[in-house]
CSV table of C-alpha atoms in Angstrom, one decimal:
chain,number,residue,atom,x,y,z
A,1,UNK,CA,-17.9,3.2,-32.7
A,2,UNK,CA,-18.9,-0.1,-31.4
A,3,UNK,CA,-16.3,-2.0,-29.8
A,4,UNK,CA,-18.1,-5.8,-30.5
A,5,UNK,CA,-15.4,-8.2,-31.9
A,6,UNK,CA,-12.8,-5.7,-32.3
A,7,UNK,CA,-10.5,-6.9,-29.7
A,8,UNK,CA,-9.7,-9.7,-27.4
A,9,UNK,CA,-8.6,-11.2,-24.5
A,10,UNK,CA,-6.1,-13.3,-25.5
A,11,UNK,CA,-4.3,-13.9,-22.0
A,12,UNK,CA,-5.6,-13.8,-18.3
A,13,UNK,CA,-3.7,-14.4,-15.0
A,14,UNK,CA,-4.6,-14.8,-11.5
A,15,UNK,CA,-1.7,-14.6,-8.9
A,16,UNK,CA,-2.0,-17.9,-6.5
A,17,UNK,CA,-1.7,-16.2,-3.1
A,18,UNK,CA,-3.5,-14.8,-0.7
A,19,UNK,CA,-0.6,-13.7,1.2
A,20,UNK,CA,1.8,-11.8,0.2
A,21,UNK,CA,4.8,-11.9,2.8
A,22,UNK,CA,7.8,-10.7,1.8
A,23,UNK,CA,6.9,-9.4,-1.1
A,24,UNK,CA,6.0,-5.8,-2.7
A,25,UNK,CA,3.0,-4.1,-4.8
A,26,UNK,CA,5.6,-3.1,-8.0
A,27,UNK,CA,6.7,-6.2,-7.8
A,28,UNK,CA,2.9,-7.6,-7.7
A,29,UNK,CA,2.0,-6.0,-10.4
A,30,UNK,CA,5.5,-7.3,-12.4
A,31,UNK,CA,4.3,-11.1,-11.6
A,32,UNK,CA,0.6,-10.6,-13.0
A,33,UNK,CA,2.1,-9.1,-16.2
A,34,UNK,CA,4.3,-11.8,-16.5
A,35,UNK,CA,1.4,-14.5,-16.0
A,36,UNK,CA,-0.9,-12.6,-18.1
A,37,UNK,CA,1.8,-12.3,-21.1
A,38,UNK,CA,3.0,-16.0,-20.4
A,39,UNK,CA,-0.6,-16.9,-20.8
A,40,UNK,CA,-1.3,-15.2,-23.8
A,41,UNK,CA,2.2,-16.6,-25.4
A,42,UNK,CA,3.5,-13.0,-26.5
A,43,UNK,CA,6.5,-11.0,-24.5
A,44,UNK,CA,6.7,-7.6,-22.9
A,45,UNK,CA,8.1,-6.0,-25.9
A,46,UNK,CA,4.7,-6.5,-27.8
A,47,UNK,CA,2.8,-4.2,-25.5
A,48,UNK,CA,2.1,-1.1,-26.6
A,49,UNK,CA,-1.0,-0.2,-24.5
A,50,UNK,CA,-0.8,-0.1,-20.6
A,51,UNK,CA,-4.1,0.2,-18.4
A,52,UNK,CA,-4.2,0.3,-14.6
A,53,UNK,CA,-5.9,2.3,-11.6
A,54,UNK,CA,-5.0,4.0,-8.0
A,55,UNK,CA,-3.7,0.3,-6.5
A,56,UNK,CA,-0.5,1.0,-9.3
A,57,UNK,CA,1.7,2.5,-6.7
A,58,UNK,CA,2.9,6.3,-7.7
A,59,UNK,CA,1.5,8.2,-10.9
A,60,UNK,CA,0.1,4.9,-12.2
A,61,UNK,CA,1.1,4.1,-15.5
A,62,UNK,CA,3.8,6.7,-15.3
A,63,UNK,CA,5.8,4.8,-12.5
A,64,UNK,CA,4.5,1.3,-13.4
A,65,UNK,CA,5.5,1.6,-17.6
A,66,UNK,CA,9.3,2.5,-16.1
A,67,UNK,CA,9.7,-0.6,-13.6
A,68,UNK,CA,7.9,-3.1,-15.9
A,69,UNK,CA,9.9,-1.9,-18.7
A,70,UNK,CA,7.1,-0.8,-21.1
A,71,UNK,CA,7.3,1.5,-23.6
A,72,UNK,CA,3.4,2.5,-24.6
A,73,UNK,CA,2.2,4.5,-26.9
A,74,UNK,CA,-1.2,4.5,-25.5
A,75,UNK,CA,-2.0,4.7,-21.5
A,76,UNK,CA,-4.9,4.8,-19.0
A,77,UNK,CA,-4.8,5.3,-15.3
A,78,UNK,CA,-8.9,5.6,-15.2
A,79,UNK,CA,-10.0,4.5,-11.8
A,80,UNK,CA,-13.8,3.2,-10.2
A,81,UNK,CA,-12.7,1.1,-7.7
A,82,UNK,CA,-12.8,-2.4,-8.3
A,83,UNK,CA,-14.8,-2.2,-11.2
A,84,UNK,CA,-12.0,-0.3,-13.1
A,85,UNK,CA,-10.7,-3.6,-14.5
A,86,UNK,CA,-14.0,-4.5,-16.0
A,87,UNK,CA,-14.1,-1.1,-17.5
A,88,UNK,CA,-10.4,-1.0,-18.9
A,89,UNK,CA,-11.2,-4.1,-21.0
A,90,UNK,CA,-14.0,-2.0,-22.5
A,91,UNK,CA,-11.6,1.0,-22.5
A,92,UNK,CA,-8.8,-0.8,-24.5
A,93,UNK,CA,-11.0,-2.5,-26.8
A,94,UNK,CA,-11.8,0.8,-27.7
A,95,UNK,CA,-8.3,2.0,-28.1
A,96,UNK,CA,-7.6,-1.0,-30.0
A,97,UNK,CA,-10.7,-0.4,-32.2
A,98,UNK,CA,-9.3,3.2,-32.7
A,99,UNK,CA,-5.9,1.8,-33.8
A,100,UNK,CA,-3.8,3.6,-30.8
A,101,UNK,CA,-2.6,0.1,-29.2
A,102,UNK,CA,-2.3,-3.3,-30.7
A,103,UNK,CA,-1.6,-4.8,-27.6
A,104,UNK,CA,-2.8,-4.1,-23.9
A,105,UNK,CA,-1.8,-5.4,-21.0
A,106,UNK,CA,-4.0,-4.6,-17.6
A,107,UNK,CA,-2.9,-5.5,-13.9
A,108,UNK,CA,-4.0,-5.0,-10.8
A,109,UNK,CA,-1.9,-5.9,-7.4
A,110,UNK,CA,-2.3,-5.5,-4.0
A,111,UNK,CA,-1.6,-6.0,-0.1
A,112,UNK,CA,-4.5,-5.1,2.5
A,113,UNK,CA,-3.9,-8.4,4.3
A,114,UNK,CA,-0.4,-7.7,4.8
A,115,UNK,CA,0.9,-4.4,4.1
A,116,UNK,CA,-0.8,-1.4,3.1
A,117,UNK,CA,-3.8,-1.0,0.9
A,118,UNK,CA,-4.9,1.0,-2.4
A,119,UNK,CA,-4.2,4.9,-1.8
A,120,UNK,CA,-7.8,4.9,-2.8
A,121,UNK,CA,-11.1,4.3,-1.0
A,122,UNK,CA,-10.3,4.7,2.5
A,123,UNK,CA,-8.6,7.7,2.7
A,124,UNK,CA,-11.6,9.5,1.1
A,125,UNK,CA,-13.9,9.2,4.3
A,126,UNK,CA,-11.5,11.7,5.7
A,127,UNK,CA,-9.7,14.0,3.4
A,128,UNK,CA,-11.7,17.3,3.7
A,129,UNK,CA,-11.2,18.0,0.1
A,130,UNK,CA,-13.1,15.3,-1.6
A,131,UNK,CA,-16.5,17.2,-1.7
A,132,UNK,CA,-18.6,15.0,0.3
A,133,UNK,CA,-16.3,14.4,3.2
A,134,UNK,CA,-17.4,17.6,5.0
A,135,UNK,CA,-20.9,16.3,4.7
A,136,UNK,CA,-20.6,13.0,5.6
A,137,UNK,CA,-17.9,12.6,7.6
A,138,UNK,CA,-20.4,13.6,10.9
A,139,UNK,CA,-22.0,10.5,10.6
A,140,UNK,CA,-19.1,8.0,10.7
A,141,UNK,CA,-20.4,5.9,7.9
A,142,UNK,CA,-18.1,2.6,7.5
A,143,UNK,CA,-18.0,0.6,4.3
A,144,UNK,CA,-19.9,-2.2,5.4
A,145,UNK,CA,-22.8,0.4,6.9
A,146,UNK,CA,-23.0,1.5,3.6
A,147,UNK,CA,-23.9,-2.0,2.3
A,148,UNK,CA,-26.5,-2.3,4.9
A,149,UNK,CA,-28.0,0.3,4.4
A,150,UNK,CA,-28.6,-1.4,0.6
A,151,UNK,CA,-29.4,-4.2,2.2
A,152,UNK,CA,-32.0,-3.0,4.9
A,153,UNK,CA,-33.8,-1.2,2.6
A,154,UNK,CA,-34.1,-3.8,-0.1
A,155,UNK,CA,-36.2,-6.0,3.0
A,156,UNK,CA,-38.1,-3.3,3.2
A,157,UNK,CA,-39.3,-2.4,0.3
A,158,UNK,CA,-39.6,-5.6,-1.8
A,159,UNK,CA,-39.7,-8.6,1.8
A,160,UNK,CA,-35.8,-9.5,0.6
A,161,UNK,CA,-34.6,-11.9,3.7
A,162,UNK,CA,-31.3,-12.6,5.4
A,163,UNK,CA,-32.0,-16.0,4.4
A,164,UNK,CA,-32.1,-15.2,0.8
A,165,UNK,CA,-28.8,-13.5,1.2
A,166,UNK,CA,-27.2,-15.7,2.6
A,167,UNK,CA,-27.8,-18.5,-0.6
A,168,UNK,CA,-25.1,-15.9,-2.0
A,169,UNK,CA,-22.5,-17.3,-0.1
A,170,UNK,CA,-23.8,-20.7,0.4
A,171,UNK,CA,-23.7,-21.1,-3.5
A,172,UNK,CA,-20.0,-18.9,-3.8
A,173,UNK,CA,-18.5,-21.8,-1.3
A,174,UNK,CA,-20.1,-24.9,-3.1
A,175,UNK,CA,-17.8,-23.4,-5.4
A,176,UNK,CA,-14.5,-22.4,-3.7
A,177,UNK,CA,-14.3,-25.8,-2.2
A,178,UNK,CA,-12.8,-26.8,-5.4
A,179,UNK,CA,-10.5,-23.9,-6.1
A,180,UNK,CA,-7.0,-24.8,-4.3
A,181,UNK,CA,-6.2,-21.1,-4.0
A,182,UNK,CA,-9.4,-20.1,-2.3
A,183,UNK,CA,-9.2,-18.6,1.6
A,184,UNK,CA,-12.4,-19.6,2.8
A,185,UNK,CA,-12.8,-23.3,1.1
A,186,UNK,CA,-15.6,-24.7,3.4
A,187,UNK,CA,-19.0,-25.9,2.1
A,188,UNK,CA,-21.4,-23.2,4.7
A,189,UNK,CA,-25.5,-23.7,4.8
A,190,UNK,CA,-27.6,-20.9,5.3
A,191,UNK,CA,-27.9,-21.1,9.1
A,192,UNK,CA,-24.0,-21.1,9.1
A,193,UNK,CA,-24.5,-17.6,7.3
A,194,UNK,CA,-27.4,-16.4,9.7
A,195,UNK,CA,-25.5,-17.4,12.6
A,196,UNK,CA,-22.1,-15.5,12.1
A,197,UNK,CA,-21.8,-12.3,14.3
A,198,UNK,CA,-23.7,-9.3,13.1
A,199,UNK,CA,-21.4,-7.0,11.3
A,200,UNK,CA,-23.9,-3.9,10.0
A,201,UNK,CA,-27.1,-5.1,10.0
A,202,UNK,CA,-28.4,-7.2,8.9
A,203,UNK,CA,-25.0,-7.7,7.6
A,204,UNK,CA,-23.6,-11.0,9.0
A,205,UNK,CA,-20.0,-12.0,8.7
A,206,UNK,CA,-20.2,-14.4,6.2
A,207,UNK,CA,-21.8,-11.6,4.2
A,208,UNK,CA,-19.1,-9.9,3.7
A,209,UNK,CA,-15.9,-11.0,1.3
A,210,UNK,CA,-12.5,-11.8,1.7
A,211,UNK,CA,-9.5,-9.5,2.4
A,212,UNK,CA,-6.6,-10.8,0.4
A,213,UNK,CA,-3.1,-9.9,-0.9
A,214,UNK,CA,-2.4,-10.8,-4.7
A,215,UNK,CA,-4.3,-9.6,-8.3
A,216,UNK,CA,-4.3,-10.5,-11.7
A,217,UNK,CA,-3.6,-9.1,-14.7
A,218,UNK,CA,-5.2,-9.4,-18.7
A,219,UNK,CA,-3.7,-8.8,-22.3
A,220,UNK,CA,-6.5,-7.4,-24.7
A,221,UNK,CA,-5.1,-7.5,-28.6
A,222,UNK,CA,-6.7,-6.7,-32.0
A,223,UNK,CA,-7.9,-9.2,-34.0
A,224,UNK,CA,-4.9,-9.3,-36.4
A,225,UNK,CA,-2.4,-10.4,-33.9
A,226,UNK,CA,-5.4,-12.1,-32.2
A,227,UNK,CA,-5.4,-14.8,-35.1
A,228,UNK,CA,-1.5,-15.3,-34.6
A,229,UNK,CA,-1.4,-16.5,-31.5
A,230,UNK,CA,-2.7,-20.6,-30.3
A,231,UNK,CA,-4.9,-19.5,-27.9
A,232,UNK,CA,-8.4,-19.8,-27.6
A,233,UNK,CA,-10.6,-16.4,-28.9
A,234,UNK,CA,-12.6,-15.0,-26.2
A,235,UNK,CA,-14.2,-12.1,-27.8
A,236,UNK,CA,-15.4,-8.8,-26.2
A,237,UNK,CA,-18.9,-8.3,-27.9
A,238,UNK,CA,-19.7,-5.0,-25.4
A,239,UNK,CA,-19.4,-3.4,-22.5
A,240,UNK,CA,-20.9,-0.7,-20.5
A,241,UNK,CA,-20.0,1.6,-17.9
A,242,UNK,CA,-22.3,3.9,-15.5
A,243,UNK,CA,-21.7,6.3,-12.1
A,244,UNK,CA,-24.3,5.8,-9.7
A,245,UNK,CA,-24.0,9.1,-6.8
A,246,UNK,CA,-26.5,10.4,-4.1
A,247,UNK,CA,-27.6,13.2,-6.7
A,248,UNK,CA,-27.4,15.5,-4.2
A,249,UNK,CA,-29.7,13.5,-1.7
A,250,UNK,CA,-32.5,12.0,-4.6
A,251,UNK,CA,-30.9,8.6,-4.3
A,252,UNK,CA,-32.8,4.8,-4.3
A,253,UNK,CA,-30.7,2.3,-2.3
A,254,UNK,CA,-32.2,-0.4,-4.1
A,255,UNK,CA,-30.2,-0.1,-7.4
A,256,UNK,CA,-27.3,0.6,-9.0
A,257,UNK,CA,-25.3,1.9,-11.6
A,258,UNK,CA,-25.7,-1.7,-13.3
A,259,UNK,CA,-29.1,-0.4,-14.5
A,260,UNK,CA,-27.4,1.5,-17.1
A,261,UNK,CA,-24.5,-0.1,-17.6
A,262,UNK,CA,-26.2,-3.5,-18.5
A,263,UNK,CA,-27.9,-2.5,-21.0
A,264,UNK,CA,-25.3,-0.9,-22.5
A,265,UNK,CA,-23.1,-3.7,-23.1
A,266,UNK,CA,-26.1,-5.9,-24.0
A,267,UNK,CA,-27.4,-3.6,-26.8
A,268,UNK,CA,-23.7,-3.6,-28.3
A,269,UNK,CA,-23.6,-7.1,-28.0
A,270,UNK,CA,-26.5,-8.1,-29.2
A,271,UNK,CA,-27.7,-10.8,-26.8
A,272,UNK,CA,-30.0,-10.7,-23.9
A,273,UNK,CA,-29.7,-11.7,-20.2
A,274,UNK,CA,-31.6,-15.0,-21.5
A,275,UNK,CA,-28.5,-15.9,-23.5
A,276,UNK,CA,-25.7,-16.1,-20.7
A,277,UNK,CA,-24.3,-19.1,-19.5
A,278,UNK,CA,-22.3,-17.8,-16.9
A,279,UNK,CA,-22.3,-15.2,-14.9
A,280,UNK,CA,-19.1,-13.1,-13.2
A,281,UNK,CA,-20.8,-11.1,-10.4
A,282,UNK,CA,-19.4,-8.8,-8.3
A,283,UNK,CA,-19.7,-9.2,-4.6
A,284,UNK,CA,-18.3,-7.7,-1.9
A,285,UNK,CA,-21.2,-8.3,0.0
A,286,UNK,CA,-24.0,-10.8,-0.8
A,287,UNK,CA,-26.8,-7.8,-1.1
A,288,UNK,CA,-24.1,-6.5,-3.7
A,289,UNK,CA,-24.9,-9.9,-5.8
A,290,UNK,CA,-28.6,-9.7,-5.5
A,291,UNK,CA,-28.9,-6.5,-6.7
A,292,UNK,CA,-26.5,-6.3,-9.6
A,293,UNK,CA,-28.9,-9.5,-10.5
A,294,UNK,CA,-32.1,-7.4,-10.8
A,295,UNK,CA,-30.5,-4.2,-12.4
A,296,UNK,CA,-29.0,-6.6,-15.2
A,297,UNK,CA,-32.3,-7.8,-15.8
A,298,UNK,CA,-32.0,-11.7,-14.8
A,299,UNK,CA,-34.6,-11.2,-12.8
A,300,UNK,CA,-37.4,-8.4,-11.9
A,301,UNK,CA,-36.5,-5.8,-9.4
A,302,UNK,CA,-37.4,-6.6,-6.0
A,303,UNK,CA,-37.3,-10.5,-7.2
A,304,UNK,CA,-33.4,-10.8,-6.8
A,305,UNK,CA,-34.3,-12.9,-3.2
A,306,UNK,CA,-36.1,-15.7,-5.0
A,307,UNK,CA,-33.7,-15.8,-7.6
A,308,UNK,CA,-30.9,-16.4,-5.6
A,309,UNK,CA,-32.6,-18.1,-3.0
A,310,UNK,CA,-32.3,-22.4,-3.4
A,311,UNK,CA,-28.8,-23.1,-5.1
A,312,UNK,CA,-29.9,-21.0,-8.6
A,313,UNK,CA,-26.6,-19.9,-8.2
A,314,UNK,CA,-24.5,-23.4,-8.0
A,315,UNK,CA,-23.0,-24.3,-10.9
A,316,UNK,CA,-24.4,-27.9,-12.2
A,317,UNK,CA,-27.7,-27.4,-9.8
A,318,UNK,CA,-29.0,-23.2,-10.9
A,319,UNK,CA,-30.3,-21.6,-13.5
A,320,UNK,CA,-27.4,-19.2,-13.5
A,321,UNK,CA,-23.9,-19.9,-12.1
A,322,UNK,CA,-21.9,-17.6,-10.9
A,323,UNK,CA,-18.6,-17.0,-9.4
A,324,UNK,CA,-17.5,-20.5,-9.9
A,325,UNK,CA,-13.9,-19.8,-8.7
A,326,UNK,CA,-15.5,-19.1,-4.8
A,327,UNK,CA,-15.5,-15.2,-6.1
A,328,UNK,CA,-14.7,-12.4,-3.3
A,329,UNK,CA,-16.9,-14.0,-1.1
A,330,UNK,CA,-14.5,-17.3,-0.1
A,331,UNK,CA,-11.5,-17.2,-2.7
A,332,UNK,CA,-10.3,-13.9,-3.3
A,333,UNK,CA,-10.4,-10.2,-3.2
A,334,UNK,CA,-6.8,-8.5,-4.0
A,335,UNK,CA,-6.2,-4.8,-3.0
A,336,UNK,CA,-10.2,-4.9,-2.4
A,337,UNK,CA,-11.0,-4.4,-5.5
A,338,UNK,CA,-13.0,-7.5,-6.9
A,339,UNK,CA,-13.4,-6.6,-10.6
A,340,UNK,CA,-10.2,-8.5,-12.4
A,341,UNK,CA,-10.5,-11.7,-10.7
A,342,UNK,CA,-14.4,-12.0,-12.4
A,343,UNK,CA,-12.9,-11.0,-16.0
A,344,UNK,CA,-10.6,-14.2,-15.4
A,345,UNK,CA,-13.3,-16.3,-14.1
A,346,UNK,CA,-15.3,-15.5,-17.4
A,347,UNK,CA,-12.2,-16.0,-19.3
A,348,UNK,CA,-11.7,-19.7,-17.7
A,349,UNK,CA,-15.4,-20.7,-18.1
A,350,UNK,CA,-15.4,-19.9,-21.8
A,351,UNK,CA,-12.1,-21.4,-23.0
A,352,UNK,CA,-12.8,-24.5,-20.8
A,353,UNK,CA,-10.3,-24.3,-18.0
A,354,UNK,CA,-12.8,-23.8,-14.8
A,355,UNK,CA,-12.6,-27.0,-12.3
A,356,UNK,CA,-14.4,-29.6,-14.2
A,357,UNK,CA,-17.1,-29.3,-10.9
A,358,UNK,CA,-18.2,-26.2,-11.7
A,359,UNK,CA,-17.7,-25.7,-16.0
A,360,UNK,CA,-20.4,-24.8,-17.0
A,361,UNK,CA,-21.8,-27.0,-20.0
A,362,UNK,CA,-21.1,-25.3,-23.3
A,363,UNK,CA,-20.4,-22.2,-22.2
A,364,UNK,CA,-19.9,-20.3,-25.1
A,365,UNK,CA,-21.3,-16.3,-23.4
A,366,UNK,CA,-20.0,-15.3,-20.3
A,367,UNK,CA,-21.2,-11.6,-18.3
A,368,UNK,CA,-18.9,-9.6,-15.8
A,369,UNK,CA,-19.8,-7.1,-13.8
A,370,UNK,CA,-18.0,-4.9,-11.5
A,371,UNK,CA,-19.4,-2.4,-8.7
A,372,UNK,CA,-16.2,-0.1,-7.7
A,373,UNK,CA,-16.6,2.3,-4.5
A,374,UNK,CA,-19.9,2.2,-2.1
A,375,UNK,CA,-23.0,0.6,-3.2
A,376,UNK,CA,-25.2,2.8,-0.5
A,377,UNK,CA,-23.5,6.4,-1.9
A,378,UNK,CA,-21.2,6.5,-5.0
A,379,UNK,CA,-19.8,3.8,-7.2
A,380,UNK,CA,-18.6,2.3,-10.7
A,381,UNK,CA,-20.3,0.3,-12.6
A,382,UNK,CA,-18.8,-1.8,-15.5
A,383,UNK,CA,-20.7,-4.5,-17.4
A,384,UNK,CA,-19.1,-7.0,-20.0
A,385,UNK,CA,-19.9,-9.1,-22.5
A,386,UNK,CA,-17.0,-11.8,-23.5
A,387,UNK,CA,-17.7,-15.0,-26.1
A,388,UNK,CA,-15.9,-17.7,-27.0
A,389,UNK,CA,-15.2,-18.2,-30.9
C-alpha cells in the first residue's frame, strides 16, 4: 500500500527552549502536544493515534496516553534513535492509510542539558545484554569516535577534507543567526571550524552539534479531516526507512542506511533528488551531512566534499539549502535525537513560515532525513518526502 497523499501533517511544533529548568520530560512532552494540536487548530480529544519512542519516559505510549489524557485506538512506541520521528510520520501515514487512526499526534521531549537523558543510547555501550556490548565494550568506543571513524575513512578513500566539513557548519550558522531560539547563533568561517579543539579526529568541536533540552511534536491526519481544517496541506508523498549494522564485521564506513532508505521514499513519491527544494538533513556531526548527501543521490559517492564545500548549502547562495532553522549543529538538538526538529523545518519551508532570510523561493518539495544511533556501527535511517498543495 503506498502511503503517497494519504495523510498529512496538518500541525508542527517546536518548543522555544534550550533549557529546560524547572521543568519535567512528561511535562515536555504535554507542551509539544499542545503546540502541535494548537497549530494544527484541532483538540486533544480528536486524537486517536499516539506515536513516540524511548525519550517517552516509562512504557511509552502506555504511560504517556494516561498523563496526556489520550484515549488511542491505535499506538506505536517504535524506536531508531533520532530518526524515529521521521519514521513515525511514515508509520502513521500508514496507519492512517489503513483506516486504524484518523488523527496522530507524535512528540518527542527531552533534558540532556539539564537533567537526565533518553533511557536509550548510552546505556547500551554498557549493559552486557545488548549483544554487541560484550564485543565492543573492550575498546571503549565513544559516540563521537564513532563519527570519526566515518569521517577518517571517507578522507581516505574518496580525498574528503576537514575543510569541506567544516562548510557544514559554516552554512548551518549563516542560518541560525536568524533563528531567535538557536544556542549557537554566530556567523563561524571555515578556519573558525578547523581551529576549534580536536574532539575525535579529525572531529573538531564545531563538528559536532548541540546538546539541548526541549522537542517538538507533529499531528498527521487523513485527508478527510485534512480538508476541514485552515491550514496549509503539506502532503506526505513517501517515505523510507532502512537499518544499517556491522553485518557481523562486512561493514563500509562510507555509507549509510540512507542508501536504501532514499530511494525508497523517492520511488513512492515519484520525484527525484533533482526536484527538491529544500533539504532537512540530519546532522549530528558535519561528516553525518556529507554523507546522507551522497547516499540520497544529490551528489556522487565520494563527491559529498565538493558538494558541500563553497556555501552550496546556504540558503539564497547554494544549490541546495538545508537546515535553514541553524539545524543540530547551532539551534537545537532535544533529548539528542535530531530527527523531529527537521520534519518541522520541512514543514515551515513549505507552508512559508521559515525566516524570510532563509525561505527558500517557491518551495513547493521538501526532503528529511534522519540517522538515529551510530553512523560508524548501527543506526536508523528514515527518509521523507513532504509537498505543499
Amino acid at each position: 500500500m503506498s502511503i503517497n497523499g494519504k495523510a498529512y501533517i496538518a500541525g508542527a511544533f517546536e518548543h522555544p527552549t534550550r533549557k529546560a529548568t524547572g521543568k519535567t520530560i512528561p511535562q515536555l512532552h504535554a507542551e509539544m502536544a499542545a503546540g502541535a494540536l494548537a497549530d494544527a487548530g484541532l483538540t486533544s480529544r480528536d486524537i486517536d493515534g499516539f506515536f513516540c519512542a524511548s525519550d517517552a519516559p516509562g512504557m511509552g505510549g502506555l504511560n504517556m496516553a494516561e498523563y496526556l489524557g489520550l484515549r488511542p485506538r491505535y499506538v506505536d512506541n517504535t524506536d531508531t534513535g533520532g530518526s524515529s520521528y521521521i519514521l513515525a510520520v511514515g508509520h502513521a501515514a500508514q496507519a492512517i492509510a489503513a483506516g486504524k487512526c484518523s488523527v496522530a499526534l507524535i512528540t518527542l521531549a527531552g533534558m540532556p542539558r539539564t537533567g537526565p537523558g533518553p533511557a536509550g543510547e548510552g546505556a547500551f555501550f554498557n549493559d552486557p545484554i545488548v549483544p554487541e556490548v560484550p564485543y565492543e565494550l573492550p575498546f571503549r568506543h565513544t559516540i563521537a569516535n564513532l563519527y570519526g571513524m566515518c569521517a577518517m575513512r571517507h578522507m581516505y578513500e574518496f580525498g574528503t577534507t576537514s575543510e569541506q566539513l567544516a562548510w557544514v557548519k559554516v552554512a548551518a550558522s549563516h542560518h541560525a543567526q536568524h533563528n531567535p531560539h538557536a544556542m549557537l547563533r554566530d556567523v563561524v568561517t571555515v578556519e573558525d571550524v578547523l581551529n576549534s579543539p580536536m574532539v575525535a579526529d579529525p572531529l573538531h568541536r564545531l563538528d559536532c552539534c548541540v546538546i539541548s533540552d526541549g522537542g517538538g511534536a507533529l499531528i498527521v491526519v487523513s485527508p478527510e479531516v485534512a480538508r476541514t481544517l485552515n491550514r496549509p496541506l503539506i502532503k506526505v508523498r513517501g517515505a523510507g526507512e532502512a537499518i544499517k549494522h556491522l553485518n557481523g564485521g562486512r561493514s563500509d564506513l562510507t555509507f549509510s542506511g540512507g542508501v536504501w532508505s532514499g530511494p525508497a521514499a523517492f520511488s513512492e513519491a515519484g520525484v527525484k533528488p533533482s526536484d527538491i527544494k529544500y533539504a532537512s538533513i540530519y546532522d549530528s556531526f558535519t561528516i553525518t551531512v556529507l554523507m546522507t548527501l551522497e547516499d540520497l543521490g544529490f551528489c556522487e559517492k565520494g563527491q559529498g566534499g565538493r558538494f558541500v564545500a563553497d556555501g552550496n548549502l546556504i540558503s539564497g547562495i547554494g544549490k541546495l539549502p538545508f537546515n535553514t532553522d541553524g539545524g543540530g549543529l547551532c539551534s537545537n538538538h532535544p533529548a539528542n535525537r535530531g530527527g523531529m526538529t527537521k520534519v518541522i523545518e520541512a514543514v515551515r519551508q513549505l507552508r512559508g513560515e521559515a525566516h524570510p532570510k532563509v525561505q527558500v523561493a517557491n518551495c513547493d518539495l521538501a526532503l528529511a532525513h534522519g540517522t538515529g544511533g551510530y553512523l560508524g556501527s548501527r543506526h536508523g535511517s528514515a527518509t521523507l518526502i513532504l509537498e505543499r498543495v
